Coordinates of C-alpha atoms in Angstrom, one line a residue:
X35 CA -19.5 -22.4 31.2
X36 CA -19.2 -26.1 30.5
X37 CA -15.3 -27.7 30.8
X38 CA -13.7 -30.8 29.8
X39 CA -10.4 -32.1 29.7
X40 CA -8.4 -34.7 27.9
X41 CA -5.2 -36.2 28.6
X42 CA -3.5 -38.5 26.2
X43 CA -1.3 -39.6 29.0
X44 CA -3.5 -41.2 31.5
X45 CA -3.7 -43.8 28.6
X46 CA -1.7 -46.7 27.1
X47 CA 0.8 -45.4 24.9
X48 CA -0.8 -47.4 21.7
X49 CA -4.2 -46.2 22.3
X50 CA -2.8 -42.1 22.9
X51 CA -3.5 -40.7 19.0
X52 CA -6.8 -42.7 18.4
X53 CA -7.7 -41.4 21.9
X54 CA -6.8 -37.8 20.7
X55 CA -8.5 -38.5 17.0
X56 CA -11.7 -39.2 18.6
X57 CA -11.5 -35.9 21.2
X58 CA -10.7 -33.6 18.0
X59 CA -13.5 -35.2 16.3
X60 CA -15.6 -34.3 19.4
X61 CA -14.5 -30.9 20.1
X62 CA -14.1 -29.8 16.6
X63 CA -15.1 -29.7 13.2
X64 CA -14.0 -32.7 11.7
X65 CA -10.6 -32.8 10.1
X66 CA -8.2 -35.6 9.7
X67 CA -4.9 -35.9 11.4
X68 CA -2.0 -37.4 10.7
X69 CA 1.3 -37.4 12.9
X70 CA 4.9 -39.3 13.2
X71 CA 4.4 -39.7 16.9
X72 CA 0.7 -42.3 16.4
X73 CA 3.3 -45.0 19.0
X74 CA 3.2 -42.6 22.0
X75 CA 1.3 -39.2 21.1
X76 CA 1.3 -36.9 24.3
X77 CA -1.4 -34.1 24.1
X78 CA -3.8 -32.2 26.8
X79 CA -6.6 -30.4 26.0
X80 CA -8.9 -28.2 28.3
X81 CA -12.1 -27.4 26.4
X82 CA -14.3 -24.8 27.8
X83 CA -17.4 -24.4 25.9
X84 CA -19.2 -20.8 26.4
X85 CA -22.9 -20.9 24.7
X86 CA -21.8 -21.4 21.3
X87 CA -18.6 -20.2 21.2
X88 CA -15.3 -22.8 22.0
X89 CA -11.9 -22.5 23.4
X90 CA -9.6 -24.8 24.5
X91 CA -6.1 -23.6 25.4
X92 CA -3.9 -27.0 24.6
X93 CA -0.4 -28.6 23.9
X94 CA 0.4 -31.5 22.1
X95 CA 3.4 -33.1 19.6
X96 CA 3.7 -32.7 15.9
X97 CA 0.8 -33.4 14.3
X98 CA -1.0 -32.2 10.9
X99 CA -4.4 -31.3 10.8
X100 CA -6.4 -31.6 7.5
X101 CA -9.6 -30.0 6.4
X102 CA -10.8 -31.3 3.2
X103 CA -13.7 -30.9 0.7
X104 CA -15.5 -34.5 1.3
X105 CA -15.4 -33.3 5.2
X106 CA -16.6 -30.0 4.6
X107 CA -19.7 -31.5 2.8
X108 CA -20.4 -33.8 6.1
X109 CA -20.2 -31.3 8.3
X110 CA -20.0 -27.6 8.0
X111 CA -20.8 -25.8 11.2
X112 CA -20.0 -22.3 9.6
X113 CA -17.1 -21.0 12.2
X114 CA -13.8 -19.4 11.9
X115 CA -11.2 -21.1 13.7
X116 CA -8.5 -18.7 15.5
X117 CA -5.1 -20.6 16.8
X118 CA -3.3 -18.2 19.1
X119 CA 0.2 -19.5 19.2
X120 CA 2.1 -19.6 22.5
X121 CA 4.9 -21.6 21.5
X122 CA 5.4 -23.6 18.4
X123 CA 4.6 -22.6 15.0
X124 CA 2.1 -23.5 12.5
X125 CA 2.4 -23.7 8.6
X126 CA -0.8 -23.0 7.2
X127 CA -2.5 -23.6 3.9
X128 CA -5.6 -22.0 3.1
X129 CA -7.2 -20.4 0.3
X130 CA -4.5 -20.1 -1.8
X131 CA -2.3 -18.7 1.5
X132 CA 0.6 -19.7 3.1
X133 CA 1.2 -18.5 6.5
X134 CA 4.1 -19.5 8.9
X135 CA 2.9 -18.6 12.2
X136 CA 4.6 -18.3 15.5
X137 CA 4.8 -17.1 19.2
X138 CA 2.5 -14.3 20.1
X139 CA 0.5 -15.0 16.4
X140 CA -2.5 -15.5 15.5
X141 CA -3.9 -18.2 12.4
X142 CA -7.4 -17.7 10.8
X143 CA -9.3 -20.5 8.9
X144 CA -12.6 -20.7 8.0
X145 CA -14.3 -24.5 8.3
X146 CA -16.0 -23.6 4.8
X147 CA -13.1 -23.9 2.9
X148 CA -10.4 -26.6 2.8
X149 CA -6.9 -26.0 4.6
X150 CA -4.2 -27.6 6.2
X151 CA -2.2 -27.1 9.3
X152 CA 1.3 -28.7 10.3
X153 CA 1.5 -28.2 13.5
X154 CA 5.1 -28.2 15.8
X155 CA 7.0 -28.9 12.5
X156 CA 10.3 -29.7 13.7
X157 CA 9.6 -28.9 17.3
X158 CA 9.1 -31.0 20.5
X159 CA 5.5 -30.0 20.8
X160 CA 2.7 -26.8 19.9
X161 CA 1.2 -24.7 23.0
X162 CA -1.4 -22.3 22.5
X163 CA -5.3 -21.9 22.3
X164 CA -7.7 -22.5 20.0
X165 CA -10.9 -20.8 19.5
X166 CA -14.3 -21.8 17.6
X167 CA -16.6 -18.9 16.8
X168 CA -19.8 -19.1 14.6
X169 CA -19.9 -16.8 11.9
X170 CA -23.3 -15.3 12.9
X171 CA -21.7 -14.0 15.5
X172 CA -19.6 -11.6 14.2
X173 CA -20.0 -7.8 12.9
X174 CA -18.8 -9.4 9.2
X175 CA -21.8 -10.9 6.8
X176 CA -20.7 -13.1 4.1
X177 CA -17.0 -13.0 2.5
X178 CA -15.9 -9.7 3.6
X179 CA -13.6 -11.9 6.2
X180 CA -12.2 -13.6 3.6
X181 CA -8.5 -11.3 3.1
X182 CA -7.7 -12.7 6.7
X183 CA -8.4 -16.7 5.7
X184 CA -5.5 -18.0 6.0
X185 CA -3.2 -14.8 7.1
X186 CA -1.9 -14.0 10.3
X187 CA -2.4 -11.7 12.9
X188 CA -0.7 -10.1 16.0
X189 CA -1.7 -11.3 19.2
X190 CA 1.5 -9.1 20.9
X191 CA -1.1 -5.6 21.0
X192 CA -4.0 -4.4 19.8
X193 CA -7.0 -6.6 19.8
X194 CA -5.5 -9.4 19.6
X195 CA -3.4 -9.0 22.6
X196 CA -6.6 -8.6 24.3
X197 CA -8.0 -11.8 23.1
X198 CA -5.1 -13.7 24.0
X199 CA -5.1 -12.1 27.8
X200 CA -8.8 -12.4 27.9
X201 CA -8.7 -16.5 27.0
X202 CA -5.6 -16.9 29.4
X203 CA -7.1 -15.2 32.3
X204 CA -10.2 -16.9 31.4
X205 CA -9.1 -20.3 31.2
X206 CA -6.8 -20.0 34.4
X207 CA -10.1 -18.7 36.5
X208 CA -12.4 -21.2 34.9
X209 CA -13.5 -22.4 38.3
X210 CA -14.8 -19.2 39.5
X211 CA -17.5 -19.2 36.3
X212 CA -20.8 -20.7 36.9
X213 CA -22.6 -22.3 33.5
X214 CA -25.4 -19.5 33.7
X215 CA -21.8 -17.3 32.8
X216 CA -21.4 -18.6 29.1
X217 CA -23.6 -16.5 27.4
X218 CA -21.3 -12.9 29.0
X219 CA -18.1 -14.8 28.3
X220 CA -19.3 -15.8 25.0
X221 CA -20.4 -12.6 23.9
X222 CA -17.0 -10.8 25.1
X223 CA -15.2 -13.0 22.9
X224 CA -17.1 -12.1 20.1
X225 CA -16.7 -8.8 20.9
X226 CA -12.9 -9.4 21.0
X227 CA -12.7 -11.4 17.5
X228 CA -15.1 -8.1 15.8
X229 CA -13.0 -5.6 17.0
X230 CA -9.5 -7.7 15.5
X231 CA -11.0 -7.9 12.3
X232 CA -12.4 -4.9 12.2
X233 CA -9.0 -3.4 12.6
X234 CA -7.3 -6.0 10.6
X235 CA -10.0 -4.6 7.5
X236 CA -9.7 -1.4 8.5
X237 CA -13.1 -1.3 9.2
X238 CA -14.0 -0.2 12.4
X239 CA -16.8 1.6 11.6
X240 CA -18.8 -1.5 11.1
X241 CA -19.2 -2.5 14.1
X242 CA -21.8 -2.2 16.7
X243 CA -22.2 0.4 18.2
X244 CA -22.6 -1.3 21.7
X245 CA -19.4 -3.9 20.4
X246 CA -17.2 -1.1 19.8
X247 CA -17.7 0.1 23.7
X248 CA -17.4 -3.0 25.2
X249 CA -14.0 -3.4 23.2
X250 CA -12.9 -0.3 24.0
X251 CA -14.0 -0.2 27.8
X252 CA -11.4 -3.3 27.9
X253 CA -9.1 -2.1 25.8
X254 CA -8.9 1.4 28.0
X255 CA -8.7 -1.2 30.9
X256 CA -5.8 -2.8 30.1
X257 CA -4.1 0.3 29.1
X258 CA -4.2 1.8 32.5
X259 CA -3.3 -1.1 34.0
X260 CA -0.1 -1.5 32.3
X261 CA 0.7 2.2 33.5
X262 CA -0.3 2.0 36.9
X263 CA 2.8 3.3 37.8
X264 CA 3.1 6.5 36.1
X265 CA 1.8 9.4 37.7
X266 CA 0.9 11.2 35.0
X267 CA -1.5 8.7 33.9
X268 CA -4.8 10.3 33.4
X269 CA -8.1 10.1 31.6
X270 CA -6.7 12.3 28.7
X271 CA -3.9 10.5 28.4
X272 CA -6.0 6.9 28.0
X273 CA -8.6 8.9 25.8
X274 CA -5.8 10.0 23.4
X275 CA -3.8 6.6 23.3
X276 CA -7.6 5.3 22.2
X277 CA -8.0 8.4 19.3
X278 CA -11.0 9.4 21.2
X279 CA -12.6 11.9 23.3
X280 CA -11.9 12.6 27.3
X281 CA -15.8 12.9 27.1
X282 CA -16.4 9.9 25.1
X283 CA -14.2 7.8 27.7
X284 CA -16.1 9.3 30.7
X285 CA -19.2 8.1 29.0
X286 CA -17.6 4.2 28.7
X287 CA -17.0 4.2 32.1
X288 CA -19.9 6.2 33.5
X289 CA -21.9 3.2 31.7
X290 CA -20.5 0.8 34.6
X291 CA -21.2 3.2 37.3
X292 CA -18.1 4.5 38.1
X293 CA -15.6 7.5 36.3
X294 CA -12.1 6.7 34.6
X295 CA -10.3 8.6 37.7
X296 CA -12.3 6.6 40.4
X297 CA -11.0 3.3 38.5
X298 CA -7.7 4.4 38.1
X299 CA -7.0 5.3 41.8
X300 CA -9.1 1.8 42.8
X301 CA -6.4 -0.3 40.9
X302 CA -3.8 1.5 42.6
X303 CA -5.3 1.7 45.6
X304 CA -5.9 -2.7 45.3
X305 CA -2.8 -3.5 43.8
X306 CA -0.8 -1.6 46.6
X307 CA -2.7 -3.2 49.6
X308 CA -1.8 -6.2 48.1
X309 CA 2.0 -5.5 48.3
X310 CA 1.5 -4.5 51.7
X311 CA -0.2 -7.8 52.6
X312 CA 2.6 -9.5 50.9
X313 CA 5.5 -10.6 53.4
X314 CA 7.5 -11.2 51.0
X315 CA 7.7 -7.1 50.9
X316 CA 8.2 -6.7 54.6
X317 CA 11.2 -4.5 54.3
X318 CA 9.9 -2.1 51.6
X319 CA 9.3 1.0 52.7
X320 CA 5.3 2.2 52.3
X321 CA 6.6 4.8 50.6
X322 CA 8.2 2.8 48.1
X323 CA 4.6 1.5 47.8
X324 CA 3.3 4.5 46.9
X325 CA 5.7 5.8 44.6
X326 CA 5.5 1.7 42.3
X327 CA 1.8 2.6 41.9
X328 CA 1.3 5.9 40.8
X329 CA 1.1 7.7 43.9
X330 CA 2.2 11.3 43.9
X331 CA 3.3 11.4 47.8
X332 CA 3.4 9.0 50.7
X333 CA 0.4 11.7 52.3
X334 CA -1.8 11.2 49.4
X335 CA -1.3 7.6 48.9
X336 CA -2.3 7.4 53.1
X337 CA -5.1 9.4 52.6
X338 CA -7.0 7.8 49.6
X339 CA -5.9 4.3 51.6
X340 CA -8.0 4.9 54.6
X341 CA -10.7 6.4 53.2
X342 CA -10.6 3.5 50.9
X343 CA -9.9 0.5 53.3
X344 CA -10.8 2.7 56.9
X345 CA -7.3 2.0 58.1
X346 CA -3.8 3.4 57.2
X347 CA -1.7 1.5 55.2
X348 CA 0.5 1.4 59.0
X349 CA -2.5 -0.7 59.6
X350 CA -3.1 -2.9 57.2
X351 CA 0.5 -4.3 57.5
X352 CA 0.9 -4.3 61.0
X353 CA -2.5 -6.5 61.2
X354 CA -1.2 -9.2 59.3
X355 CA 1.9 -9.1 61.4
X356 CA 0.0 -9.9 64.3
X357 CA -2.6 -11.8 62.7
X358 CA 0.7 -14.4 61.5
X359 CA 1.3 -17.4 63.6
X360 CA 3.9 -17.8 65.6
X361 CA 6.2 -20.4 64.9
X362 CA 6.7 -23.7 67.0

């Protein structure tokens, strides 16, 4: 994964939006901008660029963003161009559509066709990311993408909350990635993008075959862990939340090596030897432990821990006690 990152304000306030002109013209297709904040625009940019796929979580001031036919005919790169708003809104123009798009939404536009996007309208400033993705690499061939040009799409569940966790996570462990990583990322993104507009067209059954499972592995993922808590999760309960088969799921996971209870008792199993490495949760009770993460008993929890970790969960917190400096 290649990174860059722009800042407006390690500049001269008179040289900020010709700064940021010249970055969008860079990282982007080319569109022109116009804004009411050209004496002092403040904007930051963090472009990650994953094979041929870019995203760039960002925040800047009000600006307008126009793509129009004489700079379509310069340079057409063939992309769809997803804005996943954080905060801010965006009033959006394309193809005849008019979208008003806001927190937890996400903006389609296709670099084909002509739009315009006022960005921040009446706000202090626009927070959110932005994503570049070649056409070729999606499950959709020709116009069939064309009903979401323009529209709007959730990025609060479903695929699209995916996305948007995928991106965040993404860009706040950038660091970790080596450049040999793009190509993986890239193709998870695509991934991502196919399966929301796949479900957006109602048209699922169009998409790879291998696509579909790598969507759904994640999307079974981030189910369980958003009920790590409940006891009663199990693999039936994640294979009926997904409209699919116990069997089917088994097979997802038995793909990576592993089975869907195996994963579900490692997250529990990680995510409480984290609390109990946390001294902030000295006086919690390891029972209490349990109990947040699913656990059906304090004996059950202990058992799984140490033939997880080789040590009781006793252990594992009274090590870091010891292991703690002493103060001056």
């Amino acid at each position: 994964m290649i990174e860059k990152v722009f800042r407006t304000r390690d500049l001269p306030p008179a040289d900020r939006f010709g700064y940021w002109q010249d970055c969008i013209g860079m990282t982007h297709v080319p569109v022109r901008l116009t804004s009411d904040r050209t004496d002092d625009f403040l904007a930051y940019q963090h472009m990650m660029e994953l094979a041929d796929v870019m995203v760039w979580p960002t925040a800047f001031q009000p600006v307008t963003f126009e793509r129009v036919p004489r700079l379509i005919r310069a340079s057409d790169p063939e992309c769809y161009h997803l804005s996943i708003v954080t905060t801010g809104r965006l009033e959006v123009e394309s193809e005849g559509r008019s979208s008003d798009v806001r927190g937890n939404e996400i903006n389609v536009v296709d670099t084909s066709v002509p739009f315009r996007i006022r960005a921040a309208a009446g706000l202090p400033r626009q927070v959110g990311i932005g994503l570049e993705i070649p056409k070729r690499r999606l499950a959709f061939p020709g116009r069939s993408v064309e009903p979401l040009v323009g529209a709007k799409l959730s990025a609060a569940d479903g695929y699209g909350a995916l996305l948007r966790r995928f991106l965040s996570q993404l860009a706040q462990d950038s660091a970790s990635y080596r450049p040999s990583d793009g190509d993986h990322l890239s193709t998870v993104v695509c991934d991502l993008v196919s399966g929301l507009f796949a479900h957006a067209l109602e048209a699922e059954d169009r998409l790879p075959p291998e696509s579909r499972a790598r969507t759904l592995r994640m999307s079974a993922r981030n189910f369980i862990r958003s009920r790590l808590g409940d006891p009663s999760l199990t693999p039936r309960t994640v294979a009926r939340a997904h409209h699919i088969s116990v069997t089917y799921l088994h097979r997802l996971f038995g793909d990576e090596g592993t089975s869907v209870g195996a994963w579900i008792r490692g997250q529990r199993l990680a995510n409480a030897r984290a609390d109990l490495e946390n001294p902030d949760l000295d006086t919690v009770p390891i029972h209490r432990i349990a109990e947040k993460w699913g656990f059906s008993s304090a004996s059950v929890f202990s058992r799984a821990y140490r033939e997880s970790y080789g040590a009781s969960p006793r252990d594992t917190r009274g090590a870091r006690r010891t292991a703690r400096p002493r103060p001056r």
